[in-house]
Short mmCIF file of N, CA, C and O in Angstrom, two decimals:
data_model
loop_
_atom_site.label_atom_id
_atom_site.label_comp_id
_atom_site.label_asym_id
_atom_site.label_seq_id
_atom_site.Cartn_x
_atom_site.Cartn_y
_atom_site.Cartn_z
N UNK A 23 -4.25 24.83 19.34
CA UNK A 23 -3.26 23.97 18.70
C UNK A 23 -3.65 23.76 17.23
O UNK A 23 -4.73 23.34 16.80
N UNK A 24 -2.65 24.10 16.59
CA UNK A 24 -3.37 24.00 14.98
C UNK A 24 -3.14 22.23 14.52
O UNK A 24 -2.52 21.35 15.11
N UNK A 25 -3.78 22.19 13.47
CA UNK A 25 -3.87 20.82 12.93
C UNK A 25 -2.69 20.56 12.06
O UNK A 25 -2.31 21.40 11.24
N UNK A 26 -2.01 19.21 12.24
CA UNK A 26 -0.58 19.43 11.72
C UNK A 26 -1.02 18.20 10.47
O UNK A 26 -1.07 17.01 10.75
N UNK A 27 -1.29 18.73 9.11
CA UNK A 27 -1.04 17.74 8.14
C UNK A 27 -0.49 17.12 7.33
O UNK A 27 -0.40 17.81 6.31
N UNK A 28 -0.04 16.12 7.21
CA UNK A 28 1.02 15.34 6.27
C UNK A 28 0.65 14.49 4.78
O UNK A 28 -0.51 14.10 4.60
N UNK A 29 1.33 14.34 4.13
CA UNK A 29 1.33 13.92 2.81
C UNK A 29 0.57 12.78 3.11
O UNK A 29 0.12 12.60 4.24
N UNK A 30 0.37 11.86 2.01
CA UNK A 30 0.02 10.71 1.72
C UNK A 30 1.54 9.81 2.51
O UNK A 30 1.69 9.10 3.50
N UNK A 31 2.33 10.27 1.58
CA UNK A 31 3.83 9.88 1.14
C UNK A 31 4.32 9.45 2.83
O UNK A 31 4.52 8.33 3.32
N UNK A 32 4.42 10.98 3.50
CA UNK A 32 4.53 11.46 5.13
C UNK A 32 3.74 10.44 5.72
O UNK A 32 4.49 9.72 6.39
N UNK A 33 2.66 10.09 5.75
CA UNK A 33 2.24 9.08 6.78
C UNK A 33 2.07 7.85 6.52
O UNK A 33 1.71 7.11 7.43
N UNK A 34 2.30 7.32 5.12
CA UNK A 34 3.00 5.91 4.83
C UNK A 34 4.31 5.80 5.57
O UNK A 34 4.64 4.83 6.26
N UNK A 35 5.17 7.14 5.32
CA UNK A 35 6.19 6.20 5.94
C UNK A 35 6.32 6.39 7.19
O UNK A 35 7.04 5.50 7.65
N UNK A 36 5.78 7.59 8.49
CA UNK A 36 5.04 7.41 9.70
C UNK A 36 5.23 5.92 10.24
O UNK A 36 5.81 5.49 11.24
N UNK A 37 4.48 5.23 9.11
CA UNK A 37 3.09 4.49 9.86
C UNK A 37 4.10 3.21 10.02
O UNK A 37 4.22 2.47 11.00
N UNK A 38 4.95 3.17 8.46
CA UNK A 38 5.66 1.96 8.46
C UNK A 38 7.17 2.27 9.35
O UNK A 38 8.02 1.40 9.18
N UNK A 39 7.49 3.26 10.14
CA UNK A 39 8.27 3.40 10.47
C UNK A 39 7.95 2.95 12.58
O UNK A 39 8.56 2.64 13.60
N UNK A 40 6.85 3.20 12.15
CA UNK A 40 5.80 2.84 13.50
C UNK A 40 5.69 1.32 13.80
O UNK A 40 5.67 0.74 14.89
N UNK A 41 5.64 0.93 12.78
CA UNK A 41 4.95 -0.59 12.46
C UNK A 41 6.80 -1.58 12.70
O UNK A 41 6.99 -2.65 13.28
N UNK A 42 7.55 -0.91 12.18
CA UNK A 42 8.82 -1.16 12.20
C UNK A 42 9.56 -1.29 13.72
O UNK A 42 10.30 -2.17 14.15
N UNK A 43 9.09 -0.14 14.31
CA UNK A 43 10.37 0.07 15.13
C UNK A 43 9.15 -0.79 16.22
O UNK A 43 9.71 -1.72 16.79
N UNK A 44 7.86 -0.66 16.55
CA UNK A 44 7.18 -1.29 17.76
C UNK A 44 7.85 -2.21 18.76
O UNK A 44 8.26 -1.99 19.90
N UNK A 45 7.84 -3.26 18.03
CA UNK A 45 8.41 -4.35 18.82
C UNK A 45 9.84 -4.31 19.46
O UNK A 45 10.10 -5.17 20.30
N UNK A 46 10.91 -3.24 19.08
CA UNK A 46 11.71 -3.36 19.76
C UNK A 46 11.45 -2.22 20.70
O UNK A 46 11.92 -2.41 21.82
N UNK A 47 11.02 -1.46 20.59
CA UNK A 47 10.41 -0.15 21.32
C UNK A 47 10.06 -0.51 22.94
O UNK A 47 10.25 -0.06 24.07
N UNK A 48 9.30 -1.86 22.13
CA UNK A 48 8.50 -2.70 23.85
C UNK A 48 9.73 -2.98 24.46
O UNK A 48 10.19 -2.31 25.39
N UNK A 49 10.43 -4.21 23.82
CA UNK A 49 11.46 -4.06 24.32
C UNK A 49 12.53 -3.31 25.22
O UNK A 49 13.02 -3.41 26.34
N UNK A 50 12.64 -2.49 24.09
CA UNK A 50 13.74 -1.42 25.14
C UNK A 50 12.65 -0.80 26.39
O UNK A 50 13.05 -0.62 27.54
N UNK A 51 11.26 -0.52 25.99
CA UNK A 51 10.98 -0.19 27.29
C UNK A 51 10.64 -1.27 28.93
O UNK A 51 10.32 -0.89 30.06
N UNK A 52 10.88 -2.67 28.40
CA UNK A 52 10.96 -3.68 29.07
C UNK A 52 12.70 -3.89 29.95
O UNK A 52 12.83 -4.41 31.06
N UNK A 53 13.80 -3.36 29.12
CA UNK A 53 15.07 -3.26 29.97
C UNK A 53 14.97 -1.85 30.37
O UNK A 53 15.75 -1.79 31.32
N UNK A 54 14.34 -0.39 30.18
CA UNK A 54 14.42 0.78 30.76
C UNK A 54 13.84 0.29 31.88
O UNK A 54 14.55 0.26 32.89
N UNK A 55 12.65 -0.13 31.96
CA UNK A 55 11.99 -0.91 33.52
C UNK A 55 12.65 -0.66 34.59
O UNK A 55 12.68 0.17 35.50
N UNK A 56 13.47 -2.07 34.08
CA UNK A 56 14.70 -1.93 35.32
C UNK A 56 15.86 -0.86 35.95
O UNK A 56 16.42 -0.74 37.04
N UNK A 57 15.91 -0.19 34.67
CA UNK A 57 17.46 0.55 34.26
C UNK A 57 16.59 1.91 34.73
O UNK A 57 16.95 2.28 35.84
N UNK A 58 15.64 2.64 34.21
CA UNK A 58 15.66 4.09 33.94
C UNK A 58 13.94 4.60 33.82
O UNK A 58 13.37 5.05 32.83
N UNK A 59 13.24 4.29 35.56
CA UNK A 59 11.94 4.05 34.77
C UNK A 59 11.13 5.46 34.30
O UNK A 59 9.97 5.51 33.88
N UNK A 60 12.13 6.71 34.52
CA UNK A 60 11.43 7.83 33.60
C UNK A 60 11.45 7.69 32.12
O UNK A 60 10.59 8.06 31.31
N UNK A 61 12.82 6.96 31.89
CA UNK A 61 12.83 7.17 30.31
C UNK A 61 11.58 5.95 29.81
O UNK A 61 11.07 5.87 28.70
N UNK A 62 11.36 5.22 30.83
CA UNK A 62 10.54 3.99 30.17
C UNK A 62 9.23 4.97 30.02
O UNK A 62 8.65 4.84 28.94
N UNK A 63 8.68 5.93 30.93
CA UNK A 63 7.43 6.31 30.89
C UNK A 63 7.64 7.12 29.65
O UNK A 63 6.68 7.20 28.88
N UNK A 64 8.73 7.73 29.33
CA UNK A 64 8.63 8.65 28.38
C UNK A 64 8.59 8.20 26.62
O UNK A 64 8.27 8.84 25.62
N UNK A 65 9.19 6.50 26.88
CA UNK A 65 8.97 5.82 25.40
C UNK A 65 7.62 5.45 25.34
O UNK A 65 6.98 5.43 24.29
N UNK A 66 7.08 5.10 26.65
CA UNK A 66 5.61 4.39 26.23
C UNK A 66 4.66 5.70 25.67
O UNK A 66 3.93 5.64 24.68
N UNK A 67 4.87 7.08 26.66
CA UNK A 67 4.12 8.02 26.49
C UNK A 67 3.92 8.35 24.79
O UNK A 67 2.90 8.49 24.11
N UNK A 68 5.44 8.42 24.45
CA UNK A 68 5.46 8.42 22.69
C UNK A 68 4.82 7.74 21.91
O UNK A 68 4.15 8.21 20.99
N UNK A 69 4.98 6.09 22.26
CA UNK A 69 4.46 4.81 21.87
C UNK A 69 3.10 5.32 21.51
O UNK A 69 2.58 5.31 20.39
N UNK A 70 2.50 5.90 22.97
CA UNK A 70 1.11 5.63 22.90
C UNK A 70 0.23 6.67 22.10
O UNK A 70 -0.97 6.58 21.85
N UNK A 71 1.25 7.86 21.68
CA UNK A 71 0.23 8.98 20.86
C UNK A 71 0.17 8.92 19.76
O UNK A 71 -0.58 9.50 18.98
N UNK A 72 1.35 7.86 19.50
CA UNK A 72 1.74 7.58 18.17
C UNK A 72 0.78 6.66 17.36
O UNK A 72 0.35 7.07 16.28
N UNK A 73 0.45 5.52 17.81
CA UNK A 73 -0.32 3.94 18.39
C UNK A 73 -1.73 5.13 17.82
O UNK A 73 -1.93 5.54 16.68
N UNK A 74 -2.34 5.35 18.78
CA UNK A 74 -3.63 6.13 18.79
C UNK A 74 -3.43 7.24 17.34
O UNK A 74 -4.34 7.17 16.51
N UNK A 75 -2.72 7.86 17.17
CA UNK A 75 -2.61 8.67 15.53
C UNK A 75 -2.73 8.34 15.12
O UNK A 75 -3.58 8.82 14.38
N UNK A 76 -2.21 6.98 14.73
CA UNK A 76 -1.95 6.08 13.68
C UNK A 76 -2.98 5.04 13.56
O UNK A 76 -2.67 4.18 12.74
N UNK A 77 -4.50 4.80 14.36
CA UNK A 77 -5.17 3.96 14.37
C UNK A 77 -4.96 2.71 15.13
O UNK A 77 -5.54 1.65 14.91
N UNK A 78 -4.37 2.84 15.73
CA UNK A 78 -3.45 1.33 16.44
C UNK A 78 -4.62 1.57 18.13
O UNK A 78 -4.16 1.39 19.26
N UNK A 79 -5.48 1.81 17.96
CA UNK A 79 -6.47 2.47 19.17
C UNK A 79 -6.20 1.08 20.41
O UNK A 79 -5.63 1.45 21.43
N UNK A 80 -6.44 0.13 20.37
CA UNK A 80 -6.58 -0.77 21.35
C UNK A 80 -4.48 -0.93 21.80
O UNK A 80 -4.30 -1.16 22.99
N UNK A 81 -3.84 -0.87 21.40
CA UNK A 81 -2.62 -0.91 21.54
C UNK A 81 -2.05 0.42 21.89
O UNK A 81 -1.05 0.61 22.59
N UNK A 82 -2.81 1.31 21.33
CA UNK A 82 -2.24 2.74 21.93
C UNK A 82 -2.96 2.98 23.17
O UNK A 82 -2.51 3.86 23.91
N UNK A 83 -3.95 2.37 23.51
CA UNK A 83 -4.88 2.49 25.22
C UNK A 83 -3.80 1.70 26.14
O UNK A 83 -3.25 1.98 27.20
N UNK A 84 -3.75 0.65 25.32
CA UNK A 84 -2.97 -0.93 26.38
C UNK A 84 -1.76 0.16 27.01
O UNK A 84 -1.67 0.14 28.23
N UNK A 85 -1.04 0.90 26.44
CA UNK A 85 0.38 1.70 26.41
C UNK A 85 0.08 2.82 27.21
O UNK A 85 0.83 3.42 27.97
N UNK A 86 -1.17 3.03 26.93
CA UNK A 86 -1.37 4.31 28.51
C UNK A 86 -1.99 3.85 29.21
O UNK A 86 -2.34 4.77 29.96
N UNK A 87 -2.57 2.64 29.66
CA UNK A 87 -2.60 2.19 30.75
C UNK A 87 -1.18 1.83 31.31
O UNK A 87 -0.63 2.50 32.19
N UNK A 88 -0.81 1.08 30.92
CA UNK A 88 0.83 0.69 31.42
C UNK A 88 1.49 2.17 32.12
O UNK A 88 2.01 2.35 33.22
N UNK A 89 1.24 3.10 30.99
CA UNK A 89 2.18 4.17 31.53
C UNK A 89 1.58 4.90 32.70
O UNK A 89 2.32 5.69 33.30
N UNK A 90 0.18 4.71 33.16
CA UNK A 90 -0.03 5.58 34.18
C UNK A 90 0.13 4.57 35.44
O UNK A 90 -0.08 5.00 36.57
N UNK A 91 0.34 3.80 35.33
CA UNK A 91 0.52 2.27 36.21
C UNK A 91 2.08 2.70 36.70
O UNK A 91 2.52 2.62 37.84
N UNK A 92 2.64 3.06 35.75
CA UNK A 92 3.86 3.51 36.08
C UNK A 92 4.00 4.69 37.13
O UNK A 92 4.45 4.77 38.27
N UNK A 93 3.33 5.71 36.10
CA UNK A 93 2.99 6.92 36.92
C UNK A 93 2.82 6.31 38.49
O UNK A 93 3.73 6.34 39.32
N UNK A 94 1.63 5.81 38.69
CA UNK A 94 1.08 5.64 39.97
C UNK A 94 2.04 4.59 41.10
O UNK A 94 1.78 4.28 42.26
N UNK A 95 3.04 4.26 40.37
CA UNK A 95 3.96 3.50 41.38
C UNK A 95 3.32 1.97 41.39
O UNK A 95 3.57 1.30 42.39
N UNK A 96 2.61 1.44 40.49
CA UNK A 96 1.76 0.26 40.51
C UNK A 96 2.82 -0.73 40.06
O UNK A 96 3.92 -0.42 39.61
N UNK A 97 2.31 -2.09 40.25
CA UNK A 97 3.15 -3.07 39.80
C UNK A 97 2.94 -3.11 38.29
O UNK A 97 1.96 -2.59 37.75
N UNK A 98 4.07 -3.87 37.53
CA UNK A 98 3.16 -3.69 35.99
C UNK A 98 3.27 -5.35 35.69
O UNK A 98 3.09 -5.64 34.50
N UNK A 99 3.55 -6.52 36.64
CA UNK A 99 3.44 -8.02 36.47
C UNK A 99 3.64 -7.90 34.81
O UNK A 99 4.43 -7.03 34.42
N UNK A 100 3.08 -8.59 33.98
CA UNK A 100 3.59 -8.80 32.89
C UNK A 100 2.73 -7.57 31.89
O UNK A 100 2.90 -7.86 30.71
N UNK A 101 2.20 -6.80 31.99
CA UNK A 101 1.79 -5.94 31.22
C UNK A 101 2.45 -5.46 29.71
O UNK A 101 2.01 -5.31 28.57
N UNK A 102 3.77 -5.30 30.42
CA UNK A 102 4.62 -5.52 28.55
C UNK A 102 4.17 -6.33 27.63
O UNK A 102 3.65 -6.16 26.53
N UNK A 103 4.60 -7.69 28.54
CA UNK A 103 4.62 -8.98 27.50
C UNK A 103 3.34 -9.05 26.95
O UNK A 103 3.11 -9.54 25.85
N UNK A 104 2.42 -8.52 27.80
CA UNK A 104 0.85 -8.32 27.18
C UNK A 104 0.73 -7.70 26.62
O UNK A 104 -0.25 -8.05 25.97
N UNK A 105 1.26 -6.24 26.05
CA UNK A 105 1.17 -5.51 25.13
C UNK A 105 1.72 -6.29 23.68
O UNK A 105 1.12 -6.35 22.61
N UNK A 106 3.03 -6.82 24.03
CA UNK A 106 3.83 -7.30 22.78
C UNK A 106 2.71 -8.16 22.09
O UNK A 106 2.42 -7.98 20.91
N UNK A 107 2.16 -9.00 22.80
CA UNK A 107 1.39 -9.86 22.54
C UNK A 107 -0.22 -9.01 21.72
O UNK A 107 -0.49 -9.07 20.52
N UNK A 108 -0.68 -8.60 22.32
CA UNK A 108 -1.74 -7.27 21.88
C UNK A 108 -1.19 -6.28 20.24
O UNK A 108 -1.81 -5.83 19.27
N UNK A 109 0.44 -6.31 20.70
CA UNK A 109 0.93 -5.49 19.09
C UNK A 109 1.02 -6.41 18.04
O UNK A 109 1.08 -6.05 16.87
N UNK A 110 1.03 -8.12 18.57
CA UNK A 110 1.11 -8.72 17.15
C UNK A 110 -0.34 -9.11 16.84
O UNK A 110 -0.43 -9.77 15.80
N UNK A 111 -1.80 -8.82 17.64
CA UNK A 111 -2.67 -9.44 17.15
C UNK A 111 -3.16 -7.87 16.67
O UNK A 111 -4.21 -7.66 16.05
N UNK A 112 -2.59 -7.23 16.91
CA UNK A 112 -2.87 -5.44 15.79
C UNK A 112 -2.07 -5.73 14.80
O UNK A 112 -2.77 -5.32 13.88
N UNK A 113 -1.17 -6.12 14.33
CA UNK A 113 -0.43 -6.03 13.47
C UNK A 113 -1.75 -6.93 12.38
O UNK A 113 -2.56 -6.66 11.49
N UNK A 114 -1.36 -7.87 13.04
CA UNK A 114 -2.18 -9.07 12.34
C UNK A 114 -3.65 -9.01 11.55
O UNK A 114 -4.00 -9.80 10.68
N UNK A 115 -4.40 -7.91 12.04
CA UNK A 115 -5.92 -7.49 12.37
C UNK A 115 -5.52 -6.36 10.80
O UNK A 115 -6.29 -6.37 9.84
N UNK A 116 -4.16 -5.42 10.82
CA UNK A 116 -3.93 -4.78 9.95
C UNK A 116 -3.43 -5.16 8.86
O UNK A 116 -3.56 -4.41 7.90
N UNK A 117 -2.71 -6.44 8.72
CA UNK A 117 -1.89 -6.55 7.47
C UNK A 117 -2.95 -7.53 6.77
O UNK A 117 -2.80 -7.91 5.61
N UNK A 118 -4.29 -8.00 7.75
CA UNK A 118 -5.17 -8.82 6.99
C UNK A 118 -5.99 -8.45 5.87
O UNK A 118 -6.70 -9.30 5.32
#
C-alpha cells in the first residue's frame, strides 16, 4: 500500500472538516442504531480511521471499540453518549 501524502493546506482542512462534522456524525450514528445498524458500523468504521489519522487516538480507539461491539452483536448501553462525551474532552485537550 503506498503512502498517500497531502499538503499542509489538504490536512488543515481534513482535520477541520473532521473536527466539524464529529459531533453530528455521533449522532447520526446514534439514530442509524436503531434505523440501519450496517450503515451505523460503516460511519463509525470511517469515524474511527479518520479519528486515529488525524491524532484523535483515544477517540478513534473509543469508535472501534463501539464498532466491534457492534460487530459482535453486544449491547452498546450508552457507549455513544460516552464517546460524544470523550469527543468534547479531545476537542478540548486540542484547542487548548
Amino acid at each position: 500500500m503506498s503512502e498517500v501524502s497531502f499538503s499542509e493546506d489538504e490536512v488543515s482542512s481534513i482535520y477541520n472538516e473532521f473536527v466539524l462534522s464529529a459531533r453530528n456524525k455521533l449522532i447520526r450514528a446514534q439514530q442509524l442504531l436503531e434505523e440501519d445498524k450496517e450503515q451505523c458500523i460503516k460511519l463509525l468504521h470511517r469515524q474511527a480511521s479518520t479519528a486515529l489519522q488525524l491524532g484523535f487516538n483515544r477517540y478513534g480507539n473509543e469508535l472501534k471499540k463501539i464498532e466491534r461491539r457492534l460487530l459482535d452483536n453486544k449491547p452498546l448501553k450508552e457507549s455513544l453518549t460516552e464517546a460524544l462525551v470523550l469527543w468534547q474532552s479531545s476537542l478540548e485537550q486540542y484547542a487548548s
